[in-house]
Amino acid sequence: VIIFLVMARSKRATRGTYSPSRQEMQGSRVELGNVLKPPPEERLI
Amino acid sequence: ISPQPEEGEETLRVVRLIKNADPIGATIRNEDESIVIGRIVKGGAAEKSGLLHEGDEILEVNHINMRGKNVNDVSDMLANMTGTLTFLIYPKLQFQLPPKEHHMVHVKAHFDYDPEEDLYIPCRELGISFVKGDILHVINQEDPNWWQAYRDEEEDQTLAGLIPSKSFQEQREVLKQTIVGDKNEDKKKSSNCSCVKKKKSKKTLFNPSNIDSEEIPTYEEVALYYPQPNRKRPVVLIGPPNTGRHELRRRLMESDVDRFAAAVPHTSRPRRDSEVNGKDYHFVPRHVFEADIMGSRFVEHGEYENNLYGTSIEAIRNVVSEGKICVLNLQPQSLRILKNSDLKPYVVFISPPYLELLRQNLAKNGHHATEDELKEIIERGREMENDYGHYFDYVIVNMDMDKAYDEMLQEINRLEEEPQWVPAMWLNS
């Protein structure tokens, strides 16, 4: 499953053109993009 | 120690913390050239001091400039520092909110989690792994995606760990289903199982409100239930056929008739002369039986030679009120009804061992199973765990009948002595 997520992510990375109008029309898809994007790395101090 | 800010002046703050070999319990992230505090972790010096906050920028540590540094380097550097650390902080907020009081929530995990395999965990070194059935104590839900928690019996760990929040995990599960949906569909078609399965719509657009969140295995809130001597929890045995479930139940019932009892089933079959109503069966006319089915009074029911048979909630409750432990062999489909009742069942899954041992165990009882039969039993077991695993309190792999029996009895004894984690809704009602 992780592999699929990685695949989905890399697809997103290469094809990713920011298209706010498309996101607006699909509404919740915006949220999905947020979930998929790994957060900035945090390190423990 | 914070210098008094003057009106209109940019406020910097100096924070001194004593650090030992352990981390101070804060995470940092890079924001452009800055080192910014990502989160304050429960249990560490940073949290206890109350002087560091999410979003604060660390400008200096012990007069070493932090700007332009990478978080990995800063983390490594601080790991080797002990004693008094002097932080020069550029606070994010001019007005600090008072720290929120967090009330602890206890949850049971319904999925396995390994932070090492999670691309999305913000801070891998804080991730805690768990498996289905583990109890987690959630102490901070401020971040909607990542909760801070301790695993049960590891509360003495200094720092809390990170686990995906319920909503984050739900979103991820939905996403997985939409991506791998087609594959699963194919796989299920090829296996010839006779079970009735609720097919989820696989091609849903992402929208959690479309999906019944109870179907997505994440977390379930639990609470401690203390054994009550005059109200024993019914013990429910679940498992695929030919795993020794009936044998285990029979042994249990014969071991102590004053302690264990069966629920008296209902039937629409006419009473025979040798039979006693209310002892062998509750004999009821068919139309009464059917009305009771409609009224959801049965945990499960079925038809045999044109007569209806079933186990009612009331029959189980009668055993409980006699002060005995009701032992039930049920189909997993019955678990939902039972769980939503007031009976507080304790569900034990009897799992088949690996194929070769299953073959030998069956042969001991004169049952020479074919390869296909054995595979079917194991596959059914897997499906049950997959579909109903979140109802199970305990799993016994039946490698050996005597050992399985001892294990089960020990577990039942424990139920009468120790508090157990049960769905929180059982204690609220």
Short mmCIF file of C-alpha atoms in Angstrom, two decimals:
data_model
loop_
_atom_site.label_atom_id
_atom_site.label_comp_id
_atom_site.label_asym_id
_atom_site.label_seq_id
_atom_site.Cartn_x
_atom_site.Cartn_y
_atom_site.Cartn_z
CA VAL A 1 0.00 0.00 0.00
CA ILE A 2 2.84 2.32 0.82
CA ILE A 3 4.19 1.71 -2.64
CA PHE A 4 0.94 2.90 -4.12
CA LEU A 5 1.06 6.00 -2.02
CA VAL A 6 4.59 6.63 -3.14
CA MET A 7 3.53 6.14 -6.75
CA ALA A 8 0.62 8.48 -6.28
CA ARG A 9 2.90 10.99 -4.72
CA SER A 10 5.52 10.88 -7.43
CA LYS A 11 2.84 11.25 -10.07
CA ARG A 12 1.65 14.27 -8.23
CA ALA A 13 5.16 15.60 -8.08
CA THR A 14 5.83 15.38 -11.81
CA ARG A 15 2.42 16.38 -13.05
CA GLY A 16 1.72 18.86 -10.36
CA THR A 17 0.55 22.10 -11.81
CA TYR A 18 -1.23 24.27 -9.34
CA SER A 19 -4.79 24.70 -10.49
CA PRO A 20 -6.90 26.47 -7.90
CA SER A 21 -9.95 26.53 -10.14
CA ARG A 22 -9.92 22.76 -10.42
CA GLN A 23 -9.50 22.45 -6.71
CA GLU A 24 -12.37 24.82 -6.13
CA MET A 25 -14.63 22.80 -8.37
CA GLN A 26 -13.75 19.53 -6.73
CA GLY A 27 -14.02 21.06 -3.30
CA SER A 28 -12.81 18.44 -0.93
CA ARG A 29 -9.93 17.49 -3.21
CA VAL A 30 -8.01 20.37 -1.74
CA GLU A 31 -8.10 18.61 1.58
CA LEU A 32 -6.80 15.43 0.00
CA GLY A 33 -3.77 17.22 -1.34
CA ASN A 34 -3.03 18.46 2.14
CA VAL A 35 -3.20 14.97 3.53
CA LEU A 36 -0.90 13.57 0.91
CA LYS A 37 1.80 16.15 1.24
CA PRO A 38 4.29 15.07 3.88
CA PRO A 39 4.66 17.77 6.51
CA PRO A 40 7.98 19.57 6.93
CA GLU A 41 10.35 17.35 8.84
CA GLU A 42 10.59 17.94 12.54
CA ARG A 43 13.48 16.84 14.70
CA LEU A 44 13.51 16.30 18.41
CA ILE A 45 15.69 18.43 20.66
CA ILE B 1 13.45 34.87 32.72
CA SER B 2 11.96 37.30 30.26
CA PRO B 3 13.02 40.89 29.83
CA GLN B 4 10.12 43.28 30.19
CA PRO B 5 8.89 44.13 26.69
CA GLU B 6 8.52 47.75 25.79
CA GLU B 7 5.64 49.07 23.75
CA GLY B 8 6.30 48.77 20.02
CA GLU B 9 9.62 47.06 20.50
CA GLU B 10 10.28 43.63 19.09
CA THR B 11 10.22 41.25 22.00
CA LEU B 12 12.88 38.66 22.45
CA ARG B 13 12.87 36.22 25.28
CA VAL B 14 15.67 34.42 27.05
CA VAL B 15 14.80 30.97 28.32
CA ARG B 16 17.10 28.88 30.46
CA LEU B 17 16.53 25.15 30.77
CA ILE B 18 18.56 22.49 32.52
CA LYS B 19 19.14 19.63 30.15
CA ASN B 20 20.36 16.17 31.04
CA ALA B 21 21.16 13.44 28.54
CA ASP B 22 17.45 13.24 27.55
CA PRO B 23 15.94 15.57 24.98
CA ILE B 24 14.17 18.62 26.36
CA GLY B 25 11.05 17.45 24.53
CA ALA B 26 10.43 19.90 21.74
CA THR B 27 10.58 19.47 17.99
CA ILE B 28 12.07 21.93 15.57
CA ARG B 29 11.46 22.52 11.89
CA ASN B 30 13.05 24.69 9.25
CA GLU B 31 11.08 27.66 8.02
CA ASP B 32 13.18 29.36 5.39
CA GLU B 33 16.32 30.29 7.28
CA SER B 34 14.81 29.90 10.72
CA ILE B 35 14.63 27.18 13.31
CA VAL B 36 11.06 27.12 14.58
CA ILE B 37 9.53 25.05 17.36
CA GLY B 38 7.11 22.56 15.84
CA ARG B 39 5.60 21.09 18.95
CA ILE B 40 6.09 20.79 22.66
CA VAL B 41 6.03 17.20 23.78
CA LYS B 42 4.26 16.20 26.95
CA GLY B 43 6.57 15.01 29.70
CA GLY B 44 9.78 16.83 28.79
CA ALA B 45 11.61 19.77 30.35
CA ALA B 46 10.31 22.13 27.65
CA GLU B 47 6.70 21.31 28.47
CA LYS B 48 7.22 21.44 32.23
CA SER B 49 8.88 24.84 32.04
CA GLY B 50 5.99 26.28 30.04
CA LEU B 51 8.47 28.73 28.52
CA LEU B 52 8.66 27.40 24.98
CA HIS B 53 5.76 27.46 22.55
CA GLU B 54 4.90 26.12 19.14
CA GLY B 55 5.86 28.65 16.50
CA ASP B 56 8.59 30.28 18.59
CA GLU B 57 11.78 30.87 16.65
CA ILE B 58 15.02 29.80 18.27
CA LEU B 59 17.57 32.47 17.42
CA GLU B 60 20.43 31.28 19.59
CA VAL B 61 21.35 28.46 21.92
CA ASN B 62 24.17 29.29 24.32
CA HIS B 63 25.04 32.23 22.06
CA ILE B 64 25.39 29.99 19.00
CA ASN B 65 23.46 31.46 16.11
CA MET B 66 20.79 29.13 14.74
CA ARG B 67 19.70 30.98 11.64
CA GLY B 68 20.54 29.18 8.43
CA LYS B 69 21.15 25.90 10.19
CA ASN B 70 19.49 22.65 9.20
CA VAL B 71 17.23 20.98 11.80
CA ASN B 72 19.25 17.79 11.60
CA ASP B 73 22.42 19.61 12.55
CA VAL B 74 20.69 21.46 15.37
CA SER B 75 19.20 18.24 16.66
CA ASP B 76 22.58 16.50 16.62
CA MET B 77 24.24 19.46 18.27
CA LEU B 78 21.72 19.69 21.11
CA ALA B 79 21.79 15.95 21.68
CA ASN B 80 25.38 16.36 22.84
CA MET B 81 24.75 19.33 25.11
CA THR B 82 23.89 19.06 28.79
CA GLY B 83 23.62 21.48 31.67
CA THR B 84 22.11 24.91 31.44
CA LEU B 85 20.96 25.81 27.94
CA THR B 86 20.21 29.43 27.25
CA PHE B 87 17.76 29.93 24.40
CA LEU B 88 17.22 33.25 22.74
CA ILE B 89 13.66 33.09 21.48
CA TYR B 90 11.64 35.21 19.12
CA PRO B 91 8.13 34.41 20.29
CA LYS B 92 5.43 33.79 17.74
CA LEU B 93 2.62 35.22 19.79
CA GLN B 94 2.65 38.53 21.59
CA PHE B 95 -0.10 37.25 23.84
CA GLN B 96 0.57 33.77 25.10
CA LEU B 97 -2.50 31.68 25.52
CA PRO B 98 -2.62 29.95 28.87
CA PRO B 99 -1.68 26.31 28.42
CA LYS B 100 -4.77 24.22 27.83
CA GLU B 101 -5.79 21.61 30.32
CA HIS B 102 -5.77 18.33 28.45
CA HIS B 103 -7.98 15.57 29.60
CA MET B 104 -6.76 12.12 28.82
CA VAL B 105 -8.66 9.97 26.37
CA HIS B 106 -8.11 6.24 26.30
CA VAL B 107 -8.47 4.51 22.97
CA LYS B 108 -8.12 1.03 21.60
CA ALA B 109 -6.31 0.84 18.26
CA HIS B 110 -8.08 -0.99 15.46
CA PHE B 111 -5.12 -0.92 13.10
CA ASP B 112 -1.41 -1.65 13.13
CA TYR B 113 0.93 1.28 12.97
CA ASP B 114 4.65 1.51 12.34
CA PRO B 115 6.10 5.03 12.25
CA GLU B 116 9.13 3.70 10.36
CA GLU B 117 6.89 3.06 7.37
CA ASP B 118 4.94 6.28 7.61
CA LEU B 119 5.90 8.94 5.09
CA TYR B 120 3.67 11.47 6.72
CA ILE B 121 4.70 11.49 10.35
CA PRO B 122 6.21 14.90 11.07
CA CYS B 123 8.79 13.65 13.55
CA ARG B 124 9.76 10.02 13.07
CA GLU B 125 11.80 9.72 16.25
CA LEU B 126 8.69 10.53 18.29
CA GLY B 127 6.47 8.02 16.51
CA ILE B 128 5.19 5.10 18.55
CA SER B 129 4.30 1.82 16.97
CA PHE B 130 1.30 -0.21 18.01
CA VAL B 131 -0.77 -3.13 16.84
CA LYS B 132 -4.48 -3.82 16.69
CA GLY B 133 -5.93 -4.08 20.16
CA ASP B 134 -3.29 -1.96 21.90
CA ILE B 135 -4.57 0.59 24.38
CA LEU B 136 -3.27 4.13 23.94
CA HIS B 137 -3.61 7.02 26.34
CA VAL B 138 -4.06 10.17 24.29
CA ILE B 139 -2.99 13.25 26.20
CA ASN B 140 -2.89 15.96 23.58
CA GLN B 141 -5.10 16.48 20.53
CA GLU B 142 -4.09 20.03 19.75
CA ASP B 143 -2.69 19.08 16.34
CA PRO B 144 -5.68 17.83 14.34
CA ASN B 145 -3.48 15.33 12.47
CA TRP B 146 -1.08 14.07 15.11
CA TRP B 147 -1.96 13.18 18.65
CA GLN B 148 0.45 12.83 21.53
CA ALA B 149 0.01 9.59 23.40
CA TYR B 150 1.52 6.94 25.61
CA ARG B 151 1.10 3.25 25.01
CA ASP B 152 -0.63 1.47 27.89
CA GLU B 153 1.80 0.32 30.58
CA GLU B 154 4.46 2.63 29.18
CA GLU B 155 3.25 5.76 30.94
CA ASP B 156 6.55 5.88 32.77
CA GLN B 157 8.17 6.85 29.48
CA THR B 158 9.30 10.42 29.93
CA LEU B 159 8.20 11.76 26.58
CA ALA B 160 4.88 11.14 24.92
CA GLY B 161 4.90 9.78 21.38
CA LEU B 162 3.12 10.74 18.19
CA ILE B 163 0.27 8.76 16.67
CA PRO B 164 -1.93 9.65 13.69
CA SER B 165 -5.15 11.28 14.85
CA LYS B 166 -8.48 9.60 14.21
CA SER B 167 -9.39 12.00 11.43
CA PHE B 168 -5.98 11.74 9.77
CA GLN B 169 -6.10 7.97 9.84
CA GLU B 170 -9.65 7.97 8.47
CA GLN B 171 -8.61 10.20 5.61
CA ARG B 172 -5.65 7.99 4.89
CA GLU B 173 -7.76 4.83 4.95
CA VAL B 174 -10.31 6.30 2.58
CA LEU B 175 -7.51 7.30 0.28
CA LYS B 176 -5.98 3.83 0.37
CA GLN B 177 -9.33 2.29 -0.47
CA THR B 178 -9.80 4.54 -3.45
CA ILE B 179 -6.33 3.72 -4.73
CA VAL B 180 -6.20 -0.02 -4.13
CA GLY B 181 -9.94 -0.60 -4.42
CA ASP B 182 -9.83 -2.21 -7.82
CA LYS B 183 -7.12 -4.65 -6.85
CA ASN B 184 -9.04 -5.85 -3.81
CA GLU B 185 -12.14 -6.28 -5.89
CA ASP B 186 -10.30 -8.67 -8.16
CA LYS B 187 -8.77 -10.58 -5.30
CA LYS B 188 -12.10 -11.10 -3.59
CA LYS B 189 -13.73 -12.39 -6.74
CA SER B 190 -11.11 -15.05 -7.20
CA SER B 191 -11.52 -16.49 -3.71
CA ASN B 192 -14.71 -18.48 -3.56
CA CYS B 193 -16.00 -17.49 -0.16
CA SER B 194 -19.61 -18.00 0.72
CA CYS B 195 -19.68 -15.22 3.24
CA VAL B 196 -21.92 -12.24 2.78
CA LYS B 197 -19.85 -9.11 2.62
CA LYS B 198 -20.84 -5.55 2.65
CA LYS B 199 -19.23 -4.04 -0.37
CA LYS B 200 -18.09 -0.54 0.07
CA SER B 201 -18.32 1.80 -2.78
CA LYS B 202 -14.73 1.95 -3.87
CA LYS B 203 -14.86 4.89 -6.15
CA THR B 204 -15.92 7.49 -3.65
CA LEU B 205 -14.56 10.95 -4.03
CA PHE B 206 -12.70 11.95 -0.96
CA ASN B 207 -15.26 13.11 1.49
CA PRO B 208 -15.23 11.54 4.95
CA SER B 209 -18.84 12.51 5.59
CA ASN B 210 -19.89 10.13 2.81
CA ILE B 211 -18.40 7.22 4.62
CA ASP B 212 -19.64 5.69 7.79
CA SER B 213 -16.67 6.27 10.04
CA GLU B 214 -17.50 3.16 12.02
CA GLU B 215 -16.43 1.15 9.02
CA ILE B 216 -13.00 2.69 8.96
CA PRO B 217 -10.77 1.02 11.46
CA THR B 218 -9.07 3.71 13.55
CA TYR B 219 -9.54 4.12 17.27
CA GLU B 220 -12.31 3.38 19.70
CA GLU B 221 -12.65 5.20 22.97
CA VAL B 222 -12.38 2.83 25.91
CA ALA B 223 -12.70 3.05 29.68
CA LEU B 224 -11.72 0.83 32.58
CA TYR B 225 -14.39 -1.56 33.76
CA TYR B 226 -14.03 -3.17 37.17
CA PRO B 227 -15.27 -6.74 37.52
CA GLN B 228 -18.54 -7.07 39.34
CA PRO B 229 -18.92 -10.33 41.26
CA ASN B 230 -22.65 -10.60 40.60
CA ARG B 231 -22.53 -9.56 36.97
CA LYS B 232 -20.17 -11.76 34.98
CA ARG B 233 -19.30 -10.85 31.44
CA PRO B 234 -20.53 -13.41 28.89
CA VAL B 235 -17.67 -15.10 27.06
CA VAL B 236 -18.16 -15.34 23.31
CA LEU B 237 -16.09 -17.74 21.23
CA ILE B 238 -15.64 -16.79 17.60
CA GLY B 239 -13.71 -18.68 14.95
CA PRO B 240 -13.83 -20.57 11.68
CA PRO B 241 -15.20 -24.13 11.66
CA ASN B 242 -12.94 -26.95 12.82
CA THR B 243 -10.69 -24.89 15.04
CA GLY B 244 -11.85 -26.53 18.25
CA ARG B 245 -14.23 -23.81 19.34
CA HIS B 246 -17.03 -26.23 20.21
CA GLU B 247 -14.67 -28.55 22.04
CA LEU B 248 -13.31 -25.62 24.08
CA ARG B 249 -16.81 -24.55 25.01
CA ARG B 250 -17.85 -28.07 25.96
CA ARG B 251 -14.81 -28.51 28.20
CA LEU B 252 -15.48 -25.19 29.87
CA MET B 253 -19.11 -25.99 30.57
CA GLU B 254 -18.26 -29.43 31.96
CA SER B 255 -15.43 -28.13 34.12
CA ASP B 256 -17.74 -26.28 36.50
CA VAL B 257 -21.51 -26.36 36.05
CA ASP B 258 -22.02 -23.85 38.85
CA ARG B 259 -19.77 -21.33 37.17
CA PHE B 260 -20.51 -21.68 33.47
CA ALA B 261 -23.84 -21.96 31.72
CA ALA B 262 -25.33 -21.81 28.26
CA ALA B 263 -28.10 -19.49 27.20
CA VAL B 264 -31.31 -21.42 26.61
CA PRO B 265 -32.15 -21.03 22.93
CA HIS B 266 -35.57 -20.44 21.40
CA THR B 267 -37.13 -22.70 18.83
CA SER B 268 -40.32 -22.84 16.84
CA ARG B 269 -40.14 -26.64 16.81
CA PRO B 270 -42.85 -28.41 18.83
CA ARG B 271 -41.73 -29.60 22.25
CA ARG B 272 -41.00 -33.29 22.62
CA ASP B 273 -42.24 -35.16 25.66
CA SER B 274 -38.80 -35.50 27.21
CA GLU B 275 -38.14 -31.78 26.92
CA VAL B 276 -38.78 -29.03 29.43
CA ASN B 277 -39.83 -25.58 28.29
CA GLY B 278 -37.32 -23.00 29.49
CA LYS B 279 -34.65 -25.63 30.12
CA ASP B 280 -34.01 -27.39 26.83
CA TYR B 281 -35.50 -24.61 24.73
CA HIS B 282 -37.93 -21.79 24.96
CA PHE B 283 -40.67 -23.22 22.78
CA VAL B 284 -42.54 -20.48 20.96
CA PRO B 285 -44.90 -20.43 17.98
CA ARG B 286 -43.35 -19.42 14.71
CA HIS B 287 -45.19 -16.10 14.46
CA VAL B 288 -43.92 -15.12 17.93
CA PHE B 289 -40.38 -16.08 16.92
CA GLU B 290 -40.66 -14.02 13.76
CA ALA B 291 -41.97 -11.02 15.67
CA ASP B 292 -39.02 -11.32 18.06
CA ILE B 293 -36.62 -11.36 15.12
CA MET B 294 -38.21 -8.18 13.85
CA GLY B 295 -37.88 -6.72 17.33
CA SER B 296 -34.10 -7.45 17.29
CA ARG B 297 -34.39 -9.67 20.32
CA PHE B 298 -32.07 -12.30 18.89
CA VAL B 299 -28.32 -12.23 18.89
CA GLU B 300 -28.47 -14.80 16.14
CA HIS B 301 -31.00 -17.10 14.60
CA GLY B 302 -31.27 -19.60 11.80
CA GLU B 303 -33.52 -22.16 10.25
CA TYR B 304 -33.12 -25.94 10.44
CA GLU B 305 -35.59 -28.38 8.92
CA ASN B 306 -38.24 -25.69 8.61
CA ASN B 307 -37.95 -24.66 12.24
CA LEU B 308 -36.40 -21.50 13.60
CA TYR B 309 -33.71 -21.59 16.26
CA GLY B 310 -32.07 -18.66 17.94
CA THR B 311 -30.30 -17.19 20.94
CA SER B 312 -31.98 -14.20 22.49
CA ILE B 313 -30.43 -11.31 24.39
CA GLU B 314 -32.88 -12.10 27.18
CA ALA B 315 -31.63 -15.69 27.46
CA ILE B 316 -28.06 -14.45 27.88
CA ARG B 317 -29.19 -11.86 30.42
CA ASN B 318 -30.91 -14.60 32.42
CA VAL B 319 -27.61 -16.47 32.78
CA VAL B 320 -25.86 -13.27 33.84
CA SER B 321 -28.50 -12.57 36.46
CA GLU B 322 -27.99 -16.06 37.89
CA GLY B 323 -24.41 -15.01 38.61
CA LYS B 324 -22.96 -17.40 36.04
CA ILE B 325 -20.64 -16.91 33.12
CA CYS B 326 -22.58 -17.38 29.91
CA VAL B 327 -20.48 -19.16 27.30
CA LEU B 328 -21.56 -18.59 23.72
CA ASN B 329 -20.41 -19.83 20.35
CA LEU B 330 -21.58 -17.28 17.87
CA GLN B 331 -21.16 -16.20 14.28
CA PRO B 332 -19.12 -13.00 14.02
CA GLN B 333 -22.12 -11.26 12.47
CA SER B 334 -23.76 -11.43 15.92
CA LEU B 335 -21.07 -9.35 17.56
CA ARG B 336 -22.49 -6.01 16.55
CA ILE B 337 -25.84 -6.68 18.19
CA LEU B 338 -24.20 -8.03 21.29
CA LYS B 339 -21.84 -5.10 21.52
CA ASN B 340 -24.72 -2.66 21.33
CA SER B 341 -26.52 -4.46 24.14
CA ASP B 342 -25.84 -3.96 27.85
CA LEU B 343 -24.24 -7.40 28.23
CA LYS B 344 -20.56 -6.37 28.03
CA PRO B 345 -19.41 -9.51 26.18
CA TYR B 346 -15.81 -10.66 26.27
CA VAL B 347 -14.93 -11.88 22.79
CA VAL B 348 -12.30 -14.55 22.27
CA PHE B 349 -11.20 -15.42 18.77
CA ILE B 350 -10.05 -19.00 18.29
CA SER B 351 -7.64 -18.96 15.40
CA PRO B 352 -6.46 -21.99 13.42
CA PRO B 353 -2.72 -22.70 13.51
CA TYR B 354 -0.64 -23.03 10.36
CA LEU B 355 -1.82 -25.53 7.80
CA GLU B 356 0.32 -28.54 8.68
CA LEU B 357 -0.50 -28.39 12.38
CA LEU B 358 -4.18 -27.91 11.59
CA ARG B 359 -4.02 -31.05 9.47
CA GLN B 360 -2.43 -33.03 12.31
CA ASN B 361 -4.86 -31.70 14.93
CA LEU B 362 -7.86 -32.62 12.82
CA ALA B 363 -6.41 -36.06 12.07
CA LYS B 364 -6.15 -36.73 15.83
CA ASN B 365 -9.94 -36.53 15.92
CA GLY B 366 -10.27 -38.81 12.90
CA HIS B 367 -10.98 -35.92 10.56
CA HIS B 368 -8.74 -36.26 7.50
CA ALA B 369 -9.16 -32.93 5.82
CA THR B 370 -8.26 -32.23 2.22
CA GLU B 371 -5.79 -29.55 1.29
CA ASP B 372 -8.63 -27.36 0.03
CA GLU B 373 -10.59 -27.83 3.25
CA LEU B 374 -7.59 -26.78 5.33
CA LYS B 375 -6.92 -23.75 3.19
CA GLU B 376 -10.57 -22.77 3.42
CA ILE B 377 -10.48 -22.90 7.23
CA ILE B 378 -7.38 -20.75 7.37
CA GLU B 379 -8.77 -18.32 4.83
CA ARG B 380 -12.05 -18.03 6.77
CA GLY B 381 -10.04 -17.28 9.89
CA ARG B 382 -8.18 -14.53 8.10
CA GLU B 383 -11.36 -13.00 6.81
CA MET B 384 -12.92 -13.04 10.25
CA GLU B 385 -9.93 -11.30 11.76
CA ASN B 386 -9.94 -8.79 8.98
CA ASP B 387 -13.65 -8.01 9.14
CA TYR B 388 -14.38 -8.46 12.83
CA GLY B 389 -10.99 -8.14 14.51
CA HIS B 390 -12.00 -4.88 16.12
CA TYR B 391 -14.56 -6.76 18.21
CA PHE B 392 -12.02 -9.22 19.62
CA ASP B 393 -10.73 -8.87 23.15
CA TYR B 394 -8.40 -11.82 22.99
CA VAL B 395 -6.98 -14.18 20.37
CA ILE B 396 -5.99 -17.77 21.02
CA VAL B 397 -4.14 -19.64 18.30
CA ASN B 398 -5.23 -23.21 18.83
CA MET B 399 -2.00 -25.12 18.36
CA ASP B 400 -2.87 -27.68 20.98
CA MET B 401 -6.27 -28.26 22.56
CA ASP B 402 -5.04 -28.62 26.15
CA LYS B 403 -2.89 -25.52 25.95
CA ALA B 404 -5.64 -23.50 24.29
CA TYR B 405 -8.05 -24.56 27.01
CA ASP B 406 -5.65 -23.58 29.79
CA GLU B 407 -5.03 -20.24 28.16
CA MET B 408 -8.73 -19.57 27.80
CA LEU B 409 -9.48 -20.52 31.40
CA GLN B 410 -6.66 -18.37 32.68
CA GLU B 411 -8.02 -15.46 30.68
CA ILE B 412 -11.53 -15.97 32.06
CA ASN B 413 -10.14 -16.10 35.61
CA ARG B 414 -8.34 -12.85 34.98
CA LEU B 415 -11.62 -11.24 33.92
CA GLU B 416 -12.98 -11.73 37.41
CA GLU B 417 -9.95 -10.23 39.11
CA GLU B 418 -8.60 -7.39 37.02
CA PRO B 419 -10.19 -4.31 35.50
CA GLN B 420 -10.47 -4.37 31.71
CA TRP B 421 -10.67 -1.81 28.95
CA VAL B 422 -14.14 -1.79 27.44
CA PRO B 423 -15.88 0.53 24.95
CA ALA B 424 -16.46 3.81 26.77
CA MET B 425 -20.09 3.82 25.66
CA TRP B 426 -20.73 0.78 27.87
CA LEU B 427 -19.99 2.80 30.96
CA ASN B 428 -21.72 5.97 29.88
CA SER B 429 -25.11 4.43 29.36
#
